[in-house]
Amino acid sequence: MARVILLTGGNLGDVRATLAGARLKLAERVGAETAASSLWESPPWGFEAPEQFLNQVLIFETALEPEHVLDICQQIEREAGRIRPRAADGIATGTGTGTGCQAGAGCNKTAGADHEAMGRQYGSRTLDIDILFYDDRVIDTPRLTVPHPLMQQRGFVLRPLCEVLPGFMHPVLHKSVRQLLDELSE
């Protein structure tokens, strides 16, 4: 069994209900929930919007491989009405996930897209589910980057993460979540 650490968030619609529904679906489809942070409110990151975000860190024990967890997260996002524009033409697609980064869960990348050329697109959303960590594994595939490559820059990630795992060591940065939060300058 592996420990997968997810961040859920959104700022459109009944966000509390959407996050609660996603949490139940994740427990049914990914594995047993072992911990959950409080809901944290934060302003949009990287763009302007009148609606505040709610975010929550959830931890699950899973027998699933990381990309299977990614597929489940993306399916739950679509079920919650998440629409993701394609990089090239702005047409909605169901690929990729990532809080703030439309390039996928974990960062996470969109299948078949050149991540750097795609650039970062930020916007309001009904639901976003990011894979922050999958045990202490470092994953860099065309679809998935774990640990989430921007998490150390985002208070809306680090604050709820620190609530449940302050001593967890980032496998790339070799710092604890508490250290990353202490070093954050927003």
Short mmCIF file of N, CA and C in Angstrom, two decimals:
data_model
loop_
_atom_site.label_atom_id
_atom_site.label_comp_id
_atom_site.label_asym_id
_atom_site.label_seq_id
_atom_site.Cartn_x
_atom_site.Cartn_y
_atom_site.Cartn_z
N MET A 1 0.84 -1.19 0.00
CA MET A 1 0.00 0.00 0.00
C MET A 1 0.88 1.24 0.00
N ALA A 2 0.41 2.25 -0.68
CA ALA A 2 1.12 3.52 -0.77
C ALA A 2 0.27 4.61 -0.12
N ARG A 3 0.94 5.65 0.31
CA ARG A 3 0.25 6.82 0.85
C ARG A 3 0.25 7.88 -0.23
N VAL A 4 -0.95 8.32 -0.64
CA VAL A 4 -1.08 9.37 -1.62
C VAL A 4 -1.68 10.59 -0.93
N ILE A 5 -1.05 11.74 -1.18
CA ILE A 5 -1.45 12.99 -0.54
C ILE A 5 -2.00 13.90 -1.63
N LEU A 6 -3.27 14.26 -1.47
CA LEU A 6 -3.99 15.04 -2.48
C LEU A 6 -4.38 16.40 -1.92
N LEU A 7 -4.51 17.36 -2.82
CA LEU A 7 -5.08 18.66 -2.48
C LEU A 7 -6.33 18.83 -3.31
N THR A 8 -7.46 19.08 -2.65
CA THR A 8 -8.69 19.40 -3.36
C THR A 8 -8.96 20.89 -3.18
N GLY A 9 -9.60 21.47 -4.18
CA GLY A 9 -9.91 22.89 -4.08
C GLY A 9 -10.89 23.32 -5.13
N GLY A 10 -11.46 24.49 -4.94
CA GLY A 10 -12.37 25.07 -5.90
C GLY A 10 -12.86 26.42 -5.42
N ASN A 11 -13.50 27.16 -6.35
CA ASN A 11 -14.06 28.46 -5.96
C ASN A 11 -15.36 28.78 -6.69
N LEU A 12 -15.94 27.81 -7.40
CA LEU A 12 -17.20 28.05 -8.09
C LEU A 12 -18.29 27.13 -7.57
N GLY A 13 -19.49 27.65 -7.46
CA GLY A 13 -20.62 26.84 -7.01
C GLY A 13 -20.59 26.64 -5.50
N ASP A 14 -21.25 25.57 -5.05
CA ASP A 14 -21.28 25.22 -3.63
C ASP A 14 -20.00 24.43 -3.33
N VAL A 15 -18.92 25.16 -3.08
CA VAL A 15 -17.60 24.55 -2.97
C VAL A 15 -17.53 23.56 -1.81
N ARG A 16 -18.12 23.88 -0.68
CA ARG A 16 -18.08 22.95 0.46
C ARG A 16 -18.72 21.62 0.09
N ALA A 17 -19.87 21.67 -0.56
CA ALA A 17 -20.56 20.44 -0.97
C ALA A 17 -19.74 19.69 -2.02
N THR A 18 -19.15 20.42 -2.95
CA THR A 18 -18.34 19.79 -4.00
C THR A 18 -17.13 19.09 -3.39
N LEU A 19 -16.45 19.75 -2.46
CA LEU A 19 -15.29 19.13 -1.82
C LEU A 19 -15.69 17.92 -0.99
N ALA A 20 -16.82 18.01 -0.29
CA ALA A 20 -17.29 16.87 0.50
C ALA A 20 -17.63 15.69 -0.41
N GLY A 21 -18.28 15.95 -1.53
CA GLY A 21 -18.61 14.90 -2.48
C GLY A 21 -17.37 14.27 -3.08
N ALA A 22 -16.39 15.10 -3.43
CA ALA A 22 -15.13 14.58 -3.98
C ALA A 22 -14.41 13.72 -2.96
N ARG A 23 -14.44 14.14 -1.72
CA ARG A 23 -13.78 13.37 -0.64
C ARG A 23 -14.39 11.97 -0.52
N LEU A 24 -15.72 11.89 -0.57
CA LEU A 24 -16.39 10.58 -0.51
C LEU A 24 -16.03 9.72 -1.72
N LYS A 25 -16.03 10.32 -2.90
CA LYS A 25 -15.70 9.57 -4.11
C LYS A 25 -14.25 9.09 -4.08
N LEU A 26 -13.35 9.92 -3.60
CA LEU A 26 -11.96 9.51 -3.50
C LEU A 26 -11.80 8.33 -2.55
N ALA A 27 -12.51 8.37 -1.43
CA ALA A 27 -12.44 7.26 -0.48
C ALA A 27 -12.98 5.97 -1.08
N GLU A 28 -14.02 6.08 -1.91
CA GLU A 28 -14.59 4.90 -2.57
C GLU A 28 -13.67 4.35 -3.65
N ARG A 29 -12.98 5.23 -4.36
CA ARG A 29 -12.26 4.82 -5.57
C ARG A 29 -10.74 4.70 -5.40
N VAL A 30 -10.17 5.47 -4.47
CA VAL A 30 -8.71 5.47 -4.31
C VAL A 30 -8.28 4.57 -3.17
N GLY A 31 -8.95 4.66 -2.03
CA GLY A 31 -8.57 3.85 -0.88
C GLY A 31 -9.03 4.50 0.41
N ALA A 32 -8.57 3.94 1.51
CA ALA A 32 -8.99 4.41 2.83
C ALA A 32 -8.37 5.76 3.15
N GLU A 33 -9.21 6.70 3.57
CA GLU A 33 -8.71 8.00 4.01
C GLU A 33 -8.09 7.83 5.38
N THR A 34 -6.88 8.37 5.55
CA THR A 34 -6.19 8.26 6.84
C THR A 34 -6.07 9.60 7.56
N ALA A 35 -6.22 10.70 6.83
CA ALA A 35 -6.15 12.03 7.47
C ALA A 35 -6.74 13.06 6.52
N ALA A 36 -7.20 14.16 7.12
CA ALA A 36 -7.73 15.28 6.34
C ALA A 36 -7.48 16.56 7.10
N SER A 37 -7.09 17.58 6.38
CA SER A 37 -6.91 18.90 6.98
C SER A 37 -8.28 19.57 7.12
N SER A 38 -8.27 20.70 7.77
CA SER A 38 -9.44 21.58 7.77
C SER A 38 -9.59 22.15 6.37
N LEU A 39 -10.73 22.79 6.12
CA LEU A 39 -10.89 23.57 4.90
C LEU A 39 -10.20 24.92 5.11
N TRP A 40 -9.39 25.30 4.13
CA TRP A 40 -8.66 26.56 4.20
C TRP A 40 -9.13 27.48 3.09
N GLU A 41 -9.42 28.72 3.44
CA GLU A 41 -9.84 29.71 2.46
C GLU A 41 -8.64 30.54 2.03
N SER A 42 -8.58 30.83 0.73
CA SER A 42 -7.46 31.63 0.22
C SER A 42 -7.91 32.38 -1.03
N PRO A 43 -7.21 33.47 -1.33
CA PRO A 43 -7.52 34.20 -2.57
C PRO A 43 -7.01 33.42 -3.78
N PRO A 44 -7.50 33.72 -4.96
CA PRO A 44 -6.96 33.09 -6.17
C PRO A 44 -5.45 33.32 -6.27
N TRP A 45 -4.76 32.38 -6.85
CA TRP A 45 -3.30 32.46 -7.01
C TRP A 45 -2.98 32.52 -8.49
N GLY A 46 -2.35 33.60 -8.92
CA GLY A 46 -1.94 33.71 -10.31
C GLY A 46 -2.97 34.36 -11.22
N PHE A 47 -4.11 34.76 -10.68
CA PHE A 47 -5.15 35.42 -11.46
C PHE A 47 -6.09 36.13 -10.51
N GLU A 48 -6.94 36.98 -11.06
CA GLU A 48 -7.92 37.73 -10.28
C GLU A 48 -9.30 37.10 -10.43
N ALA A 49 -10.02 36.98 -9.33
CA ALA A 49 -11.40 36.50 -9.34
C ALA A 49 -12.06 36.96 -8.05
N PRO A 50 -13.36 37.23 -8.08
CA PRO A 50 -14.02 37.67 -6.86
C PRO A 50 -14.22 36.55 -5.85
N GLU A 51 -14.28 35.31 -6.32
CA GLU A 51 -14.54 34.19 -5.43
C GLU A 51 -13.25 33.68 -4.78
N GLN A 52 -13.31 33.49 -3.48
CA GLN A 52 -12.20 32.89 -2.74
C GLN A 52 -12.18 31.38 -2.99
N PHE A 53 -11.04 30.78 -2.83
CA PHE A 53 -10.91 29.32 -2.94
C PHE A 53 -11.04 28.68 -1.57
N LEU A 54 -11.54 27.46 -1.54
CA LEU A 54 -11.44 26.57 -0.39
C LEU A 54 -10.54 25.42 -0.83
N ASN A 55 -9.61 25.03 0.06
CA ASN A 55 -8.70 23.92 -0.22
C ASN A 55 -8.64 23.00 0.98
N GLN A 56 -8.35 21.72 0.70
CA GLN A 56 -8.24 20.73 1.76
C GLN A 56 -7.25 19.66 1.30
N VAL A 57 -6.37 19.27 2.22
CA VAL A 57 -5.46 18.15 1.97
C VAL A 57 -6.11 16.88 2.49
N LEU A 58 -6.06 15.83 1.67
CA LEU A 58 -6.59 14.52 2.03
C LEU A 58 -5.49 13.49 1.83
N ILE A 59 -5.41 12.54 2.75
CA ILE A 59 -4.39 11.48 2.66
C ILE A 59 -5.10 10.14 2.62
N PHE A 60 -4.68 9.31 1.67
CA PHE A 60 -5.28 7.99 1.46
C PHE A 60 -4.20 6.92 1.41
N GLU A 61 -4.55 5.73 1.85
CA GLU A 61 -3.75 4.53 1.60
C GLU A 61 -4.35 3.90 0.36
N THR A 62 -3.48 3.55 -0.60
CA THR A 62 -3.99 3.02 -1.86
C THR A 62 -3.12 1.89 -2.38
N ALA A 63 -3.75 0.99 -3.10
CA ALA A 63 -3.04 -0.07 -3.81
C ALA A 63 -2.87 0.31 -5.28
N LEU A 64 -3.38 1.47 -5.67
CA LEU A 64 -3.37 1.89 -7.06
C LEU A 64 -2.03 2.53 -7.44
N GLU A 65 -1.69 2.41 -8.71
CA GLU A 65 -0.51 3.07 -9.24
C GLU A 65 -0.81 4.57 -9.41
N PRO A 66 0.22 5.42 -9.40
CA PRO A 66 0.00 6.87 -9.47
C PRO A 66 -0.85 7.33 -10.65
N GLU A 67 -0.62 6.80 -11.83
CA GLU A 67 -1.40 7.28 -12.98
C GLU A 67 -2.86 6.81 -12.92
N HIS A 68 -3.12 5.70 -12.23
CA HIS A 68 -4.51 5.29 -12.01
C HIS A 68 -5.18 6.27 -11.06
N VAL A 69 -4.46 6.70 -10.02
CA VAL A 69 -5.00 7.73 -9.12
C VAL A 69 -5.28 9.01 -9.90
N LEU A 70 -4.36 9.39 -10.79
CA LEU A 70 -4.57 10.56 -11.64
C LEU A 70 -5.85 10.43 -12.46
N ASP A 71 -6.05 9.27 -13.07
CA ASP A 71 -7.27 9.04 -13.87
C ASP A 71 -8.52 9.22 -13.02
N ILE A 72 -8.50 8.70 -11.81
CA ILE A 72 -9.66 8.82 -10.91
C ILE A 72 -9.89 10.29 -10.54
N CYS A 73 -8.83 10.99 -10.21
CA CYS A 73 -8.95 12.42 -9.87
C CYS A 73 -9.56 13.20 -11.02
N GLN A 74 -9.10 12.94 -12.22
CA GLN A 74 -9.62 13.65 -13.39
C GLN A 74 -11.09 13.31 -13.63
N GLN A 75 -11.47 12.04 -13.43
CA GLN A 75 -12.86 11.64 -13.60
C GLN A 75 -13.76 12.35 -12.59
N ILE A 76 -13.32 12.41 -11.35
CA ILE A 76 -14.11 13.08 -10.30
C ILE A 76 -14.23 14.57 -10.61
N GLU A 77 -13.16 15.18 -11.12
CA GLU A 77 -13.24 16.59 -11.54
C GLU A 77 -14.30 16.78 -12.61
N ARG A 78 -14.30 15.90 -13.61
CA ARG A 78 -15.29 16.01 -14.69
C ARG A 78 -16.70 15.82 -14.14
N GLU A 79 -16.87 14.88 -13.23
CA GLU A 79 -18.19 14.65 -12.63
C GLU A 79 -18.68 15.88 -11.87
N ALA A 80 -17.76 16.69 -11.37
CA ALA A 80 -18.12 17.91 -10.64
C ALA A 80 -18.28 19.10 -11.58
N GLY A 81 -18.20 18.87 -12.88
CA GLY A 81 -18.41 19.94 -13.84
C GLY A 81 -17.16 20.69 -14.25
N ARG A 82 -15.99 20.15 -13.93
CA ARG A 82 -14.74 20.81 -14.30
C ARG A 82 -14.59 20.80 -15.81
N ILE A 83 -14.33 21.95 -16.36
CA ILE A 83 -14.07 22.09 -17.79
C ILE A 83 -12.65 22.62 -17.93
N ARG A 84 -11.86 21.92 -18.71
CA ARG A 84 -10.46 22.29 -18.88
C ARG A 84 -10.21 22.68 -20.33
N PRO A 85 -9.79 23.92 -20.59
CA PRO A 85 -9.52 24.31 -21.97
C PRO A 85 -8.29 23.61 -22.51
N ARG A 86 -8.32 23.27 -23.79
CA ARG A 86 -7.13 22.76 -24.46
C ARG A 86 -6.16 23.90 -24.64
N ALA A 87 -4.90 23.58 -24.61
CA ALA A 87 -3.87 24.63 -24.72
C ALA A 87 -3.93 25.33 -26.07
N ALA A 88 -4.14 24.59 -27.12
CA ALA A 88 -4.01 25.17 -28.46
C ALA A 88 -5.22 25.98 -28.88
N ASP A 89 -6.43 25.52 -28.55
CA ASP A 89 -7.60 26.16 -29.13
C ASP A 89 -8.67 26.55 -28.13
N GLY A 90 -8.44 26.32 -26.86
CA GLY A 90 -9.40 26.73 -25.85
C GLY A 90 -10.62 25.83 -25.77
N ILE A 91 -10.63 24.71 -26.49
CA ILE A 91 -11.76 23.78 -26.43
C ILE A 91 -11.59 22.89 -25.21
N ALA A 92 -12.70 22.63 -24.52
CA ALA A 92 -12.63 21.87 -23.28
C ALA A 92 -12.17 20.44 -23.53
N THR A 93 -11.39 19.94 -22.59
CA THR A 93 -10.94 18.56 -22.62
C THR A 93 -10.86 18.07 -21.19
N GLY A 94 -10.85 16.80 -21.00
CA GLY A 94 -10.81 16.24 -19.65
C GLY A 94 -9.42 15.84 -19.22
N THR A 95 -8.39 16.17 -19.97
CA THR A 95 -7.06 15.73 -19.59
C THR A 95 -6.40 16.71 -18.65
N GLY A 96 -5.52 16.18 -17.85
CA GLY A 96 -4.72 16.99 -16.94
C GLY A 96 -5.51 17.46 -15.74
N THR A 97 -4.80 17.78 -14.67
CA THR A 97 -5.35 18.38 -13.48
C THR A 97 -4.25 19.10 -12.76
N GLY A 98 -4.57 20.00 -11.89
CA GLY A 98 -3.55 20.68 -11.11
C GLY A 98 -4.08 21.99 -10.60
N THR A 99 -4.00 22.20 -9.30
CA THR A 99 -4.52 23.43 -8.74
C THR A 99 -3.75 24.59 -9.30
N GLY A 100 -4.38 25.37 -10.13
CA GLY A 100 -3.75 26.53 -10.72
C GLY A 100 -3.04 26.22 -12.01
N CYS A 101 -2.47 25.06 -12.16
CA CYS A 101 -1.75 24.73 -13.39
C CYS A 101 -2.62 23.81 -14.22
N GLN A 102 -3.03 24.26 -15.37
CA GLN A 102 -3.90 23.47 -16.22
C GLN A 102 -3.12 22.36 -16.91
N ALA A 103 -1.90 22.18 -16.55
CA ALA A 103 -1.09 21.17 -17.20
C ALA A 103 -1.09 19.86 -16.44
N GLY A 104 -1.98 19.61 -15.50
CA GLY A 104 -2.18 18.29 -14.98
C GLY A 104 -2.03 18.10 -13.48
N ALA A 105 -2.46 16.93 -12.91
CA ALA A 105 -2.40 16.63 -11.47
C ALA A 105 -0.98 16.38 -11.06
N GLY A 106 -0.59 16.79 -9.95
CA GLY A 106 0.78 16.73 -9.53
C GLY A 106 1.45 18.01 -9.96
N CYS A 107 1.52 18.45 -11.07
CA CYS A 107 1.76 19.75 -11.72
C CYS A 107 0.58 19.93 -12.59
N ASN A 108 0.38 19.04 -12.86
CA ASN A 108 0.63 17.75 -13.49
C ASN A 108 0.34 17.94 -14.94
N LYS A 109 0.99 17.20 -15.76
CA LYS A 109 1.04 17.48 -17.19
C LYS A 109 -0.18 16.95 -17.93
N THR A 110 -0.45 17.51 -19.06
CA THR A 110 -1.50 17.02 -19.94
C THR A 110 -0.89 16.03 -20.90
N ALA A 111 -1.54 14.89 -21.08
CA ALA A 111 -1.03 13.86 -21.97
C ALA A 111 -0.77 14.42 -23.36
N GLY A 112 0.43 14.20 -23.85
CA GLY A 112 0.77 14.59 -25.20
C GLY A 112 1.10 16.05 -25.39
N ALA A 113 0.97 16.87 -24.39
CA ALA A 113 1.23 18.30 -24.55
C ALA A 113 2.63 18.63 -24.07
N ASP A 114 3.27 19.55 -24.75
CA ASP A 114 4.55 20.04 -24.29
C ASP A 114 4.27 21.03 -23.17
N HIS A 115 4.64 20.67 -21.96
CA HIS A 115 4.28 21.44 -20.77
C HIS A 115 4.79 22.87 -20.84
N GLU A 116 6.02 23.06 -21.22
CA GLU A 116 6.57 24.41 -21.24
C GLU A 116 5.91 25.26 -22.32
N ALA A 117 5.70 24.69 -23.49
CA ALA A 117 5.08 25.45 -24.58
C ALA A 117 3.64 25.82 -24.23
N MET A 118 3.01 24.96 -23.46
CA MET A 118 1.62 25.17 -23.10
C MET A 118 1.47 26.39 -22.20
N GLY A 119 2.47 26.62 -21.36
CA GLY A 119 2.39 27.74 -20.44
C GLY A 119 1.43 27.43 -19.30
N ARG A 120 1.31 28.33 -18.39
CA ARG A 120 0.43 28.14 -17.25
C ARG A 120 -0.84 28.94 -17.47
N GLN A 121 -1.95 28.27 -17.24
CA GLN A 121 -3.25 28.93 -17.35
C GLN A 121 -3.94 28.80 -16.01
N TYR A 122 -4.42 29.89 -15.49
CA TYR A 122 -5.06 29.89 -14.19
C TYR A 122 -6.48 30.39 -14.35
N GLY A 123 -7.38 29.85 -13.55
CA GLY A 123 -8.75 30.31 -13.61
C GLY A 123 -9.60 29.68 -12.54
N SER A 124 -10.79 30.21 -12.39
CA SER A 124 -11.75 29.66 -11.44
C SER A 124 -12.17 28.27 -11.89
N ARG A 125 -12.56 27.46 -10.91
CA ARG A 125 -12.97 26.09 -11.21
C ARG A 125 -13.89 25.54 -10.14
N THR A 126 -14.72 24.58 -10.54
CA THR A 126 -15.60 23.93 -9.59
C THR A 126 -14.82 23.00 -8.68
N LEU A 127 -13.86 22.28 -9.25
CA LEU A 127 -13.08 21.31 -8.47
C LEU A 127 -11.74 21.10 -9.14
N ASP A 128 -10.73 21.02 -8.31
CA ASP A 128 -9.39 20.69 -8.75
C ASP A 128 -8.84 19.69 -7.75
N ILE A 129 -8.20 18.65 -8.24
CA ILE A 129 -7.58 17.66 -7.37
C ILE A 129 -6.15 17.47 -7.85
N ASP A 130 -5.20 17.77 -6.97
CA ASP A 130 -3.79 17.62 -7.29
C ASP A 130 -3.19 16.48 -6.47
N ILE A 131 -2.29 15.74 -7.11
CA ILE A 131 -1.47 14.77 -6.39
C ILE A 131 -0.24 15.54 -5.92
N LEU A 132 -0.13 15.73 -4.61
CA LEU A 132 1.03 16.44 -4.06
C LEU A 132 2.21 15.50 -3.91
N PHE A 133 1.95 14.35 -3.28
CA PHE A 133 2.98 13.33 -3.05
C PHE A 133 2.36 11.95 -3.26
N TYR A 134 3.18 11.03 -3.68
CA TYR A 134 2.82 9.61 -3.73
C TYR A 134 3.95 8.90 -3.00
N ASP A 135 3.72 8.59 -1.71
CA ASP A 135 4.81 8.17 -0.81
C ASP A 135 5.93 9.19 -0.96
N ASP A 136 7.16 8.73 -1.06
CA ASP A 136 8.27 9.67 -1.27
C ASP A 136 8.83 9.52 -2.68
N ARG A 137 7.99 9.03 -3.58
CA ARG A 137 8.42 8.82 -4.96
C ARG A 137 8.54 10.13 -5.73
N VAL A 138 9.49 10.14 -6.65
CA VAL A 138 9.65 11.24 -7.59
C VAL A 138 9.22 10.69 -8.95
N ILE A 139 8.19 11.31 -9.53
CA ILE A 139 7.60 10.84 -10.78
C ILE A 139 7.64 11.97 -11.79
N ASP A 140 8.13 11.68 -12.97
CA ASP A 140 8.14 12.68 -14.04
C ASP A 140 7.87 11.96 -15.35
N THR A 141 6.60 11.87 -15.70
CA THR A 141 6.17 11.22 -16.93
C THR A 141 5.48 12.27 -17.79
N PRO A 142 5.15 11.93 -19.02
CA PRO A 142 4.42 12.90 -19.85
C PRO A 142 3.08 13.34 -19.25
N ARG A 143 2.49 12.54 -18.36
CA ARG A 143 1.18 12.88 -17.78
C ARG A 143 1.25 13.38 -16.35
N LEU A 144 2.33 13.11 -15.65
CA LEU A 144 2.29 13.30 -14.20
C LEU A 144 3.65 13.72 -13.66
N THR A 145 3.63 14.76 -12.82
CA THR A 145 4.83 15.20 -12.11
C THR A 145 4.52 15.22 -10.62
N VAL A 146 5.24 14.42 -9.86
CA VAL A 146 5.07 14.33 -8.41
C VAL A 146 6.47 14.27 -7.80
N PRO A 147 6.75 15.05 -6.76
CA PRO A 147 5.88 15.98 -6.07
C PRO A 147 5.44 17.15 -6.97
N HIS A 148 4.34 17.75 -6.54
CA HIS A 148 3.82 18.89 -7.29
C HIS A 148 4.93 19.94 -7.36
N PRO A 149 5.30 20.38 -8.58
CA PRO A 149 6.49 21.23 -8.72
C PRO A 149 6.36 22.67 -8.23
N LEU A 150 5.15 23.13 -7.95
CA LEU A 150 4.99 24.51 -7.48
C LEU A 150 4.52 24.60 -6.03
N MET A 151 4.37 23.48 -5.37
CA MET A 151 3.77 23.51 -4.04
C MET A 151 4.53 24.38 -3.05
N GLN A 152 5.85 24.44 -3.15
CA GLN A 152 6.63 25.23 -2.21
C GLN A 152 6.41 26.73 -2.37
N GLN A 153 5.74 27.14 -3.45
CA GLN A 153 5.44 28.56 -3.69
C GLN A 153 4.02 28.93 -3.28
N ARG A 154 3.27 27.98 -2.77
CA ARG A 154 1.83 28.20 -2.58
C ARG A 154 1.38 27.96 -1.14
N GLY A 155 1.03 29.05 -0.49
CA GLY A 155 0.52 28.94 0.87
C GLY A 155 -0.74 28.13 0.97
N PHE A 156 -1.59 28.21 -0.06
CA PHE A 156 -2.85 27.46 -0.03
C PHE A 156 -2.62 25.95 -0.09
N VAL A 157 -1.43 25.54 -0.47
CA VAL A 157 -1.05 24.12 -0.42
C VAL A 157 -0.35 23.82 0.91
N LEU A 158 0.63 24.64 1.26
CA LEU A 158 1.48 24.35 2.42
C LEU A 158 0.74 24.46 3.76
N ARG A 159 -0.19 25.40 3.89
CA ARG A 159 -0.87 25.56 5.18
C ARG A 159 -1.71 24.33 5.54
N PRO A 160 -2.61 23.86 4.67
CA PRO A 160 -3.34 22.65 5.05
C PRO A 160 -2.45 21.41 5.11
N LEU A 161 -1.41 21.35 4.28
CA LEU A 161 -0.48 20.23 4.31
C LEU A 161 0.27 20.20 5.63
N CYS A 162 0.69 21.35 6.11
CA CYS A 162 1.40 21.44 7.38
C CYS A 162 0.51 21.06 8.56
N GLU A 163 -0.78 21.30 8.42
CA GLU A 163 -1.72 20.91 9.49
C GLU A 163 -1.70 19.40 9.72
N VAL A 164 -1.57 18.62 8.65
CA VAL A 164 -1.65 17.15 8.78
C VAL A 164 -0.30 16.44 8.69
N LEU A 165 0.70 17.05 8.05
CA LEU A 165 2.01 16.39 7.87
C LEU A 165 3.17 17.38 8.01
N PRO A 166 3.31 18.05 9.13
CA PRO A 166 4.36 19.07 9.23
C PRO A 166 5.78 18.53 9.06
N GLY A 167 6.01 17.30 9.45
CA GLY A 167 7.35 16.73 9.38
C GLY A 167 7.66 15.96 8.12
N PHE A 168 6.70 15.85 7.21
CA PHE A 168 6.93 15.09 5.98
C PHE A 168 8.03 15.75 5.17
N MET A 169 9.00 14.96 4.72
CA MET A 169 10.14 15.49 3.97
C MET A 169 9.86 15.46 2.48
N HIS A 170 10.02 16.60 1.84
CA HIS A 170 9.87 16.72 0.39
C HIS A 170 11.02 15.93 -0.23
N PRO A 171 10.72 14.93 -1.08
CA PRO A 171 11.79 14.06 -1.59
C PRO A 171 12.74 14.71 -2.59
N VAL A 172 12.41 15.87 -3.10
CA VAL A 172 13.30 16.57 -4.03
C VAL A 172 14.02 17.72 -3.32
N LEU A 173 13.28 18.51 -2.56
CA LEU A 173 13.85 19.68 -1.89
C LEU A 173 14.54 19.33 -0.58
N HIS A 174 14.27 18.15 -0.04
CA HIS A 174 14.89 17.65 1.20
C HIS A 174 14.64 18.61 2.37
N LYS A 175 13.42 19.13 2.42
CA LYS A 175 12.98 19.98 3.51
C LYS A 175 11.62 19.49 3.97
N SER A 176 11.33 19.70 5.25
CA SER A 176 10.02 19.31 5.77
C SER A 176 8.97 20.30 5.29
N VAL A 177 7.72 19.87 5.34
CA VAL A 177 6.61 20.75 4.98
C VAL A 177 6.65 22.00 5.87
N ARG A 178 6.95 21.83 7.16
CA ARG A 178 7.04 22.97 8.07
C ARG A 178 8.13 23.95 7.61
N GLN A 179 9.29 23.43 7.20
CA GLN A 179 10.35 24.29 6.72
C GLN A 179 9.92 25.04 5.47
N LEU A 180 9.26 24.36 4.56
CA LEU A 180 8.80 25.01 3.32
C LEU A 180 7.82 26.14 3.64
N LEU A 181 6.91 25.88 4.59
CA LEU A 181 5.96 26.92 4.99
C LEU A 181 6.67 28.09 5.65
N ASP A 182 7.62 27.79 6.52
CA ASP A 182 8.37 28.86 7.20
C ASP A 182 9.14 29.72 6.21
N GLU A 183 9.60 29.13 5.11
CA GLU A 183 10.38 29.85 4.11
C GLU A 183 9.51 30.57 3.07
N LEU A 184 8.22 30.31 3.09
CA LEU A 184 7.33 30.88 2.09
C LEU A 184 7.25 32.40 2.24
N SER A 185 7.40 33.09 1.13
CA SER A 185 7.21 34.55 1.15
C SER A 185 6.13 34.88 0.16
N GLU A 186 4.96 35.22 0.67
CA GLU A 186 3.82 35.56 -0.20
C GLU A 186 3.56 37.04 -0.14
#
